[in-house]
PDB file of C-alpha atoms in Angstrom:
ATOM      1  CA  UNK S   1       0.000   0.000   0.000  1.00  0.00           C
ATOM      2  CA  UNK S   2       1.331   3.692  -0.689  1.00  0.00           C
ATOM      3  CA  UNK S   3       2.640   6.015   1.611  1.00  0.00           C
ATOM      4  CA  UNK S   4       2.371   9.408   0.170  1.00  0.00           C
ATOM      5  CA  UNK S   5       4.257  11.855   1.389  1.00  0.00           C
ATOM      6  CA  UNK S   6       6.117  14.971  -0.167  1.00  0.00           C
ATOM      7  CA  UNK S   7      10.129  16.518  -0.111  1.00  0.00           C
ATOM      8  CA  UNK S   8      10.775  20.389  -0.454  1.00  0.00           C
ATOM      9  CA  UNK S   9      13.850  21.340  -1.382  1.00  0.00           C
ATOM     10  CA  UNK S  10      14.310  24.883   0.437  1.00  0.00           C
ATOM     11  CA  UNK S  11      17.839  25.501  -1.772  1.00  0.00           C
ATOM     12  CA  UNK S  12      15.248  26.000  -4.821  1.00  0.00           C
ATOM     13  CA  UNK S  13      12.599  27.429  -3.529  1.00  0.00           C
ATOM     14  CA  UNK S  14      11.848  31.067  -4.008  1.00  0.00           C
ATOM     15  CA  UNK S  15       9.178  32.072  -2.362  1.00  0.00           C
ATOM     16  CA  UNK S  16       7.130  32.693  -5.549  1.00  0.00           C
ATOM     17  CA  UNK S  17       4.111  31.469  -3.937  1.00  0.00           C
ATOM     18  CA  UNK S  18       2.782  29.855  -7.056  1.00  0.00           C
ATOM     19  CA  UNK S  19       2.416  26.722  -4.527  1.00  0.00           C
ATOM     20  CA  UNK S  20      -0.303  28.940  -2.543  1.00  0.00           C
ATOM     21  CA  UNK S  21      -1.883  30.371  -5.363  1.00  0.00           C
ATOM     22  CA  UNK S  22      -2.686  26.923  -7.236  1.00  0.00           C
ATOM     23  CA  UNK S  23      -3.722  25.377  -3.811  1.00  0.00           C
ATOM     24  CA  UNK S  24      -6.393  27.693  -3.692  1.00  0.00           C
ATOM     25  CA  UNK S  25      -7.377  27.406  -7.045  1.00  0.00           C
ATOM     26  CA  UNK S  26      -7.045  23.972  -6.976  1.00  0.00           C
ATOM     27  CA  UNK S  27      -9.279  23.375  -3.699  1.00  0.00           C
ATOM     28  CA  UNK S  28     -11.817  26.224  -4.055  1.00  0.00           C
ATOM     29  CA  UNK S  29     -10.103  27.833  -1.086  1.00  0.00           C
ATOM     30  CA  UNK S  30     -12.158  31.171  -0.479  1.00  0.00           C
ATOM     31  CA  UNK S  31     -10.414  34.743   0.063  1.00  0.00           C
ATOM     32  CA  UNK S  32     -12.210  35.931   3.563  1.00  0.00           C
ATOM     33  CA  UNK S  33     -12.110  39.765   2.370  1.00  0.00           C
ATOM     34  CA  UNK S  34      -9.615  42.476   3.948  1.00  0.00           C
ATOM     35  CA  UNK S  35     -11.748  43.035   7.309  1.00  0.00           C
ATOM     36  CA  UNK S  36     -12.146  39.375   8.017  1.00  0.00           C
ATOM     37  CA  UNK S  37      -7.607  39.147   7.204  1.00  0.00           C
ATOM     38  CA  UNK S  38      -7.193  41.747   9.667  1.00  0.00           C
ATOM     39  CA  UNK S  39      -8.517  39.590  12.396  1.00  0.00           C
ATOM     40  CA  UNK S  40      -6.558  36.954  11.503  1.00  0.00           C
ATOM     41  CA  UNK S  41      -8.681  34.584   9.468  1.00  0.00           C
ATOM     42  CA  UNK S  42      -7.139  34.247   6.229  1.00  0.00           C
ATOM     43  CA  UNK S  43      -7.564  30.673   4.597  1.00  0.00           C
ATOM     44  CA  UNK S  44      -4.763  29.533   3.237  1.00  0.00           C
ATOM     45  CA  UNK S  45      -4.190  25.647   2.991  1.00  0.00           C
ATOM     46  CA  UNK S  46      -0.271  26.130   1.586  1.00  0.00           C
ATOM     47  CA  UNK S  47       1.667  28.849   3.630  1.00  0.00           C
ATOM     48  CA  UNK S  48       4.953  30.011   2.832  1.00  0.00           C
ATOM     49  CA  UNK S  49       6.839  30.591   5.952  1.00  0.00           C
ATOM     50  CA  UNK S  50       9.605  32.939   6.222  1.00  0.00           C
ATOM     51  CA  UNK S  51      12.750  32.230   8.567  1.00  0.00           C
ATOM     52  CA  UNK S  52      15.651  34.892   9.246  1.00  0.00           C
ATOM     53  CA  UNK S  53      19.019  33.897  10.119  1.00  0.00           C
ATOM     54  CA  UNK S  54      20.543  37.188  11.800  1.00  0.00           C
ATOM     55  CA  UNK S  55      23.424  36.019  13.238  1.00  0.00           C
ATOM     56  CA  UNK S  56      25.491  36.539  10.763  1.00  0.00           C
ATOM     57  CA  UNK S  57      26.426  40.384   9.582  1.00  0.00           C
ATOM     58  CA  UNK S  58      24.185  39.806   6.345  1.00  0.00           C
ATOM     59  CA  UNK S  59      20.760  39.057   7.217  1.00  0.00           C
ATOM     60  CA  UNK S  60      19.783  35.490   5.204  1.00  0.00           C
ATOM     61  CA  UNK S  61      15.908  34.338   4.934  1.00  0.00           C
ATOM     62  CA  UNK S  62      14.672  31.365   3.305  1.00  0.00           C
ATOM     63  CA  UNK S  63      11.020  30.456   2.495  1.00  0.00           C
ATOM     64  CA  UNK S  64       9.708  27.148   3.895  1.00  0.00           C
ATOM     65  CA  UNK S  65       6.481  26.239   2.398  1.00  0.00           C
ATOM     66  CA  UNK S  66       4.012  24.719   4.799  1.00  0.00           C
ATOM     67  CA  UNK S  67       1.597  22.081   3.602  1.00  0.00           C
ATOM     68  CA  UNK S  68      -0.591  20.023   5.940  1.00  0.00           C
ATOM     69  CA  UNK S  69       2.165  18.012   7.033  1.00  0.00           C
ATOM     70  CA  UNK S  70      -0.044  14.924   7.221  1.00  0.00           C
ATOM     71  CA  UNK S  71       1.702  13.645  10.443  1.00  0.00           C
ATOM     72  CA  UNK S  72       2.041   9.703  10.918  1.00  0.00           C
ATOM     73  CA  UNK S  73       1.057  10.073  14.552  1.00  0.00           C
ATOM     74  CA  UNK S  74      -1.696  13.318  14.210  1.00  0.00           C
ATOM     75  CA  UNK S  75      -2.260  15.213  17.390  1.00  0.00           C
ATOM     76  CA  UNK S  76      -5.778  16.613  15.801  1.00  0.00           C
ATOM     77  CA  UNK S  77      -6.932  13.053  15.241  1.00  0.00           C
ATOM     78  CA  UNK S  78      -6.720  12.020  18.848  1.00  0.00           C
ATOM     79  CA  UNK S  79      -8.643  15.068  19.836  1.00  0.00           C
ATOM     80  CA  UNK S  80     -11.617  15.525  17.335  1.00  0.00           C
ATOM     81  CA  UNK S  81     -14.714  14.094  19.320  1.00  0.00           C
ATOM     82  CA  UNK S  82     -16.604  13.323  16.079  1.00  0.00           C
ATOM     83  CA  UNK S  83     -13.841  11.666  14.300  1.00  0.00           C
ATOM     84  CA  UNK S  84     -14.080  14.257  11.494  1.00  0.00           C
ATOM     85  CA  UNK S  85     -11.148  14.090  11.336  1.00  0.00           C
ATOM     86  CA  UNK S  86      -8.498  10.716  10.744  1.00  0.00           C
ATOM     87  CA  UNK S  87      -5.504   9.054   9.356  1.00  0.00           C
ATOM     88  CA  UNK S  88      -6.589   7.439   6.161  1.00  0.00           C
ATOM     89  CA  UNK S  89      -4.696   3.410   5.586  1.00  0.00           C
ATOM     90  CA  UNK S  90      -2.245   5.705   2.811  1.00  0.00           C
ATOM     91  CA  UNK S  91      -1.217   7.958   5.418  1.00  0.00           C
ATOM     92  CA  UNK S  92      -3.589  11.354   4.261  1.00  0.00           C
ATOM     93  CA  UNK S  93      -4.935  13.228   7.298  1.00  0.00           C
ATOM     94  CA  UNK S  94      -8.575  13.262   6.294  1.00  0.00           C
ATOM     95  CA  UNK S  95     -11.016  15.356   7.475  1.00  0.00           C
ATOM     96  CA  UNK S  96     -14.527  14.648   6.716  1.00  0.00           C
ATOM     97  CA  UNK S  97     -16.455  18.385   7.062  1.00  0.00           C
ATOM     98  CA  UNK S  98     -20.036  17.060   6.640  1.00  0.00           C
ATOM     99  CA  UNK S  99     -19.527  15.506  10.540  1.00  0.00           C
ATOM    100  CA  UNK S 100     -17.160  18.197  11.747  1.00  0.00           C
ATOM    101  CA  UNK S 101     -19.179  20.391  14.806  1.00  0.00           C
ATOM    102  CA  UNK S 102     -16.367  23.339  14.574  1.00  0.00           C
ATOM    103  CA  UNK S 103     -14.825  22.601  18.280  1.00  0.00           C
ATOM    104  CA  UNK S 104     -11.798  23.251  16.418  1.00  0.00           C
ATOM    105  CA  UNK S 105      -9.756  21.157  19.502  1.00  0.00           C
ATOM    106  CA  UNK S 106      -8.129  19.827  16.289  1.00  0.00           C
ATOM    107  CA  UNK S 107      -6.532  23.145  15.392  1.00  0.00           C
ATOM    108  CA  UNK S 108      -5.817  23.627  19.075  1.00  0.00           C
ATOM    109  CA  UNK S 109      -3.537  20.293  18.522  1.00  0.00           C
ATOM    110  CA  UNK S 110      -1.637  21.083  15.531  1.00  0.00           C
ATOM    111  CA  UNK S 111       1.327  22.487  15.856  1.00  0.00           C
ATOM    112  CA  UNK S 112       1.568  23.322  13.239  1.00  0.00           C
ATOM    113  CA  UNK S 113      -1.205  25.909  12.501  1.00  0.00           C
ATOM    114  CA  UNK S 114      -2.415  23.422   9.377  1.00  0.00           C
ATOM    115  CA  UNK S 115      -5.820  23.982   9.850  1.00  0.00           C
ATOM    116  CA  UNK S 116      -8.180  26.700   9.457  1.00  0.00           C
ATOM    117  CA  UNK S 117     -11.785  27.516  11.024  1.00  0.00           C
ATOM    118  CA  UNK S 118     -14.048  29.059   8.400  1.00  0.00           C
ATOM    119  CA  UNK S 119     -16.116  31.256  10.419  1.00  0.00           C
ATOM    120  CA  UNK S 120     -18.350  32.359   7.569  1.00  0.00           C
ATOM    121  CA  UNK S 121     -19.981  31.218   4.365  1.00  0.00           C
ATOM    122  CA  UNK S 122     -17.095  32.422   2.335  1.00  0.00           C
ATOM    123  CA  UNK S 123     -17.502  30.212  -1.108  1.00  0.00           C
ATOM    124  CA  UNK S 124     -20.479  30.897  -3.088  1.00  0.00           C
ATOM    125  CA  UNK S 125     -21.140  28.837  -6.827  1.00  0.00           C
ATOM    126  CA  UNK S 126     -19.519  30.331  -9.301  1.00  0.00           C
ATOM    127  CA  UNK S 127     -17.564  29.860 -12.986  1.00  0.00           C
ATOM    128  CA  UNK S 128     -14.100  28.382 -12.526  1.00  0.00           C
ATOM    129  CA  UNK S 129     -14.605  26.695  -9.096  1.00  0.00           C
ATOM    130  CA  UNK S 130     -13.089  22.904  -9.248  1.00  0.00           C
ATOM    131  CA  UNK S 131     -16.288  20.976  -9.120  1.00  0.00           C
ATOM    132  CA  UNK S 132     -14.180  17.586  -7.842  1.00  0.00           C
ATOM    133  CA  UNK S 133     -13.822  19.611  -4.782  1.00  0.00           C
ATOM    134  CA  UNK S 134     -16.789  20.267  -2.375  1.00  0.00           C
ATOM    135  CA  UNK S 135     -17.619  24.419  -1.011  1.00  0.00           C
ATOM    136  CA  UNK S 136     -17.345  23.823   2.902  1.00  0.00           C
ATOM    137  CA  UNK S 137     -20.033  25.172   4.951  1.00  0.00           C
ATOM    138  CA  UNK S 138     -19.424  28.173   7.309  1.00  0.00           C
ATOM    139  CA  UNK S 139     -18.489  26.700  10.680  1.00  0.00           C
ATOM    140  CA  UNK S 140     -16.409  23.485  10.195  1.00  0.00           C
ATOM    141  CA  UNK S 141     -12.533  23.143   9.991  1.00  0.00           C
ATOM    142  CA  UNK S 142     -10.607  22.821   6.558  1.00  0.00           C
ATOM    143  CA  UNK S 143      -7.387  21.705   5.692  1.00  0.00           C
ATOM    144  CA  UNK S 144      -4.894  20.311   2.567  1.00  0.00           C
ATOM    145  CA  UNK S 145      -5.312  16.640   2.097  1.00  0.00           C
ATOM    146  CA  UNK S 146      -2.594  16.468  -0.584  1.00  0.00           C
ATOM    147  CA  UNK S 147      -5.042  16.927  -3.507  1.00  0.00           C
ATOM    148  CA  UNK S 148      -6.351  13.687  -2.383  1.00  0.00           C
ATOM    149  CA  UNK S 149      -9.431  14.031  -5.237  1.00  0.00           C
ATOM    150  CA  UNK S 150      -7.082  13.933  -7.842  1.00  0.00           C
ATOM    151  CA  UNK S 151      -5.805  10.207  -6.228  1.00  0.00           C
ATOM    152  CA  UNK S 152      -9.756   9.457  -6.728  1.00  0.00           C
ATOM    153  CA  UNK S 153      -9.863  11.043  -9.946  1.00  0.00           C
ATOM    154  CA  UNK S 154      -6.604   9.186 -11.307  1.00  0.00           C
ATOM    155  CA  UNK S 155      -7.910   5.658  -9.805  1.00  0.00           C
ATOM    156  CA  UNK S 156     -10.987   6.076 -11.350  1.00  0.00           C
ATOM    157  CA  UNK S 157      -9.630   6.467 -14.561  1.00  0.00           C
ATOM    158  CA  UNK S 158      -7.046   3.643 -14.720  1.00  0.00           C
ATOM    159  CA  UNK S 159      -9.754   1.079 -15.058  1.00  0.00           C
ATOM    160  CA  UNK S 160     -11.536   2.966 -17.757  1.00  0.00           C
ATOM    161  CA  UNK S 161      -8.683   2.855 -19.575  1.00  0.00           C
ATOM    162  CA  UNK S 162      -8.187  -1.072 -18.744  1.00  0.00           C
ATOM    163  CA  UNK S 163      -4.513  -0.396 -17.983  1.00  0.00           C
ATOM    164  CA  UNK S 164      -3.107  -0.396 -13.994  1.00  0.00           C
ATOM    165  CA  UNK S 165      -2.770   2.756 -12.039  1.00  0.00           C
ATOM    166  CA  UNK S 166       0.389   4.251 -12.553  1.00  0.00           C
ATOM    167  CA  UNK S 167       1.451   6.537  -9.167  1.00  0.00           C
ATOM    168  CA  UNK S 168       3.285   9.295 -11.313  1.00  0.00           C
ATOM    169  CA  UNK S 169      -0.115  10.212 -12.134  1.00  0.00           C
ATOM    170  CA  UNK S 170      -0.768  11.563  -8.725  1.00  0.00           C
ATOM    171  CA  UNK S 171       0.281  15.210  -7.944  1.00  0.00           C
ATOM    172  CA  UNK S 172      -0.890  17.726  -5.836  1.00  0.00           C
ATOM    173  CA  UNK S 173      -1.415  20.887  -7.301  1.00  0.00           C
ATOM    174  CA  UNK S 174       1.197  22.811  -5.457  1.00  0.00           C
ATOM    175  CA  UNK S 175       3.819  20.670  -7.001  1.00  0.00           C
ATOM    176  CA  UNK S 176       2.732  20.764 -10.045  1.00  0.00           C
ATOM    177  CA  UNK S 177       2.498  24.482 -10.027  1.00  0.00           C
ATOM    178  CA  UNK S 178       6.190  24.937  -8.443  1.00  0.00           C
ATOM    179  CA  UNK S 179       8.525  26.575 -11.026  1.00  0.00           C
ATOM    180  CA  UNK S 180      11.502  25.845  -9.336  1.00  0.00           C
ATOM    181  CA  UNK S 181      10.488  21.722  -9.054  1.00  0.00           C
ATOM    182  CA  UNK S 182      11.097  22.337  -5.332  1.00  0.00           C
ATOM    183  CA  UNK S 183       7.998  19.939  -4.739  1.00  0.00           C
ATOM    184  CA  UNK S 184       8.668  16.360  -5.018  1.00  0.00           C
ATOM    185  CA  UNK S 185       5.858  14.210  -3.901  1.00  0.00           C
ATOM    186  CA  UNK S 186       4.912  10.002  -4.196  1.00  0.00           C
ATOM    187  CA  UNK S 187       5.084   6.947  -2.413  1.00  0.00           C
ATOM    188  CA  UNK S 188       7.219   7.033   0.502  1.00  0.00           C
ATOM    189  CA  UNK S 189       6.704   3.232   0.719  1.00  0.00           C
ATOM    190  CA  UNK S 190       8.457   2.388  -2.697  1.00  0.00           C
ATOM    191  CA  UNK S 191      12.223   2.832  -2.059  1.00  0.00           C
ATOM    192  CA  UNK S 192      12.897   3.347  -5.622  1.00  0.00           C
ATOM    193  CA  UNK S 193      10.693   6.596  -5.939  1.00  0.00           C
ATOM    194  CA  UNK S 194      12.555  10.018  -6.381  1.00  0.00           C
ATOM    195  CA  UNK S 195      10.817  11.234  -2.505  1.00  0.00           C
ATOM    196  CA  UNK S 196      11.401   8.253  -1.118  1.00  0.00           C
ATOM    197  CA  UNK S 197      15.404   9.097  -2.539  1.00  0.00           C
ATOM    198  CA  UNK S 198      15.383  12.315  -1.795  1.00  0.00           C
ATOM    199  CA  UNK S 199      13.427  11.454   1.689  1.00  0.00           C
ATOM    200  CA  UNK S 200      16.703   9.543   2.861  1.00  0.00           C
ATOM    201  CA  UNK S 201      18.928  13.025   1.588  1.00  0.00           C
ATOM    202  CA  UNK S 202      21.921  13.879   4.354  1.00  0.00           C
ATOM    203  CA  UNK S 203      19.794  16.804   3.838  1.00  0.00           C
ATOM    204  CA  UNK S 204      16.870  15.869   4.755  1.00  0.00           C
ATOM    205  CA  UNK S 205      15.400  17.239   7.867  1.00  0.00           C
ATOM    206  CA  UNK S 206      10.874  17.318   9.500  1.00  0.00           C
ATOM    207  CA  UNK S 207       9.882  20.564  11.237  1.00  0.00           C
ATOM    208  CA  UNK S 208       9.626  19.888  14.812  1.00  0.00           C
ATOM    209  CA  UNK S 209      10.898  16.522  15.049  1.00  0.00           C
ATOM    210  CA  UNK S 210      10.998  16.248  18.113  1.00  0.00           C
ATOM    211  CA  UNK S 211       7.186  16.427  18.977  1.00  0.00           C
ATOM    212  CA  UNK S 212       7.024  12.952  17.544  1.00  0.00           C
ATOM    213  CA  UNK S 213       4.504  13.692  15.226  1.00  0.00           C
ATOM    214  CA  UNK S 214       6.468  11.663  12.340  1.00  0.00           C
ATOM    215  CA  UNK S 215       5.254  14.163   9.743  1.00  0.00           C
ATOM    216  CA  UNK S 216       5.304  12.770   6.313  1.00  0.00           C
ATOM    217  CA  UNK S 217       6.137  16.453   4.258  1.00  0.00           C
ATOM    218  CA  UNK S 218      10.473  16.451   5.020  1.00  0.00           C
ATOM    219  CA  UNK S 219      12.588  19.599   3.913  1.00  0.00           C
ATOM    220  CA  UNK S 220      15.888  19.349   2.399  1.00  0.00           C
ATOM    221  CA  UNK S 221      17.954  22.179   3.613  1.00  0.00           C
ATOM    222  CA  UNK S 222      20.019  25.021   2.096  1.00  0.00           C
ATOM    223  CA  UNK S 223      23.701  22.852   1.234  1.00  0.00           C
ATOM    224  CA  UNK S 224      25.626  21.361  -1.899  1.00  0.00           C
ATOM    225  CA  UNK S 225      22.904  19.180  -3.847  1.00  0.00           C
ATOM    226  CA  UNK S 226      20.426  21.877  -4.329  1.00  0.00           C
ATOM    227  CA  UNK S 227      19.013  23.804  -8.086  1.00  0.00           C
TER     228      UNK S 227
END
């Protein structure tokens, strides 16, 4: 069975933000409006995260783009008293929003600010919207599941085609969209594949380790190997 899971490389990225931009486009994430930002309650499912090193004399920042990190051992599953949210068999942090009562304890338990409350009816029909992907309701908590429709979407059309599913065929839209090919995502079960490679990297490195949350998106640090 799969294990999908994702490497960044933050030696090519560039804090374009095209990741962001097709996440939202991708997963009919709504824009809240300006008054609803300034209290804090933008929706964005990919973040890019700044970090400043200032101990040297020149100032050096590098981007970290921040994905649900679709943790191996979730703190916002254990939590969720509705089991809207869960840790599907492939290893996809699920959460179903039809059964989630907006107690948001999840969000409280990830620490990594992954998930986001949507406090109003934000998303409204319109031309353009991705219709593989459902409008949430105000009041329940949404998050990135890796694309996970497109999985659906590309195992669904294997058969039709009466040939096997072929992995490559699943990406999330953020890597897709990445002009620098920072984004490298597949099976982290299949030793052969280029993240499960690149997952093993002397570079290779999880944010916050050591909460134990054996998160399943791993960064490859600024050093010799990188675009």
């Amino acid at each position: 069975m799969a294990l999908w899971g994702m490497v960044i490389d933050l030696d090519r990225c560039t804090g374009c933000q095209a990741c962001v931009m097709a996440c939202k486009a991708e997963n009919n994430v709504p824009a809240v409006g300006a008054n609803e930002a300034k209290r804090g309650r933008v929706i964005s499912w990919m973040q890019v995260l700044t970090e400043t090193d200032e101990e040297h004399h020149t100032s050096k920042t590098r981007f970290i783009p921040r994905p649900c990190l679709q943790c191996d051992d979730p703190p916002c599953t254990k939590v969720c008293p509705v089991y809207a949210t869960y840790r599907n068999p492939e290893g996809i942090v699920a959460q179903i929003y039809n059964r989630c009562i907006g107690c948001r304890f999840c969000m409280a338990a990830c620490p990594y600010n992954a998930k986001y409350f949507n406090w109003y009816s934000y998303q409204k029909e319109a031309p353009g919207q991705n219709p593989d992907v459902s409008l949430r309701e105000k009041g329940v908590v949404e998050k990135c599941t890796f694309c996970h429709h497109r999985l659906q979407n590309a195992r669904e059309r294997a058969p039709a085609e009466k040939r096997e599913f072929d992995p490559a065929e699943y990406v999330p839209a953020c890597a897709e969209a990445c002009p620098a090919k920072a984004i490298v995502f597949g099976d982290l079960a299949d030793a052969a594949s280029e993240v499960a490679q690149q997952a093993r990297s002397p570079r290779a490195f999880k944010l916050q380790e050591e909460l134990g949350t054996k998160p399943k998106v791993i960064y490859l640090t600024e050093g010799e190997g990188g675009g």
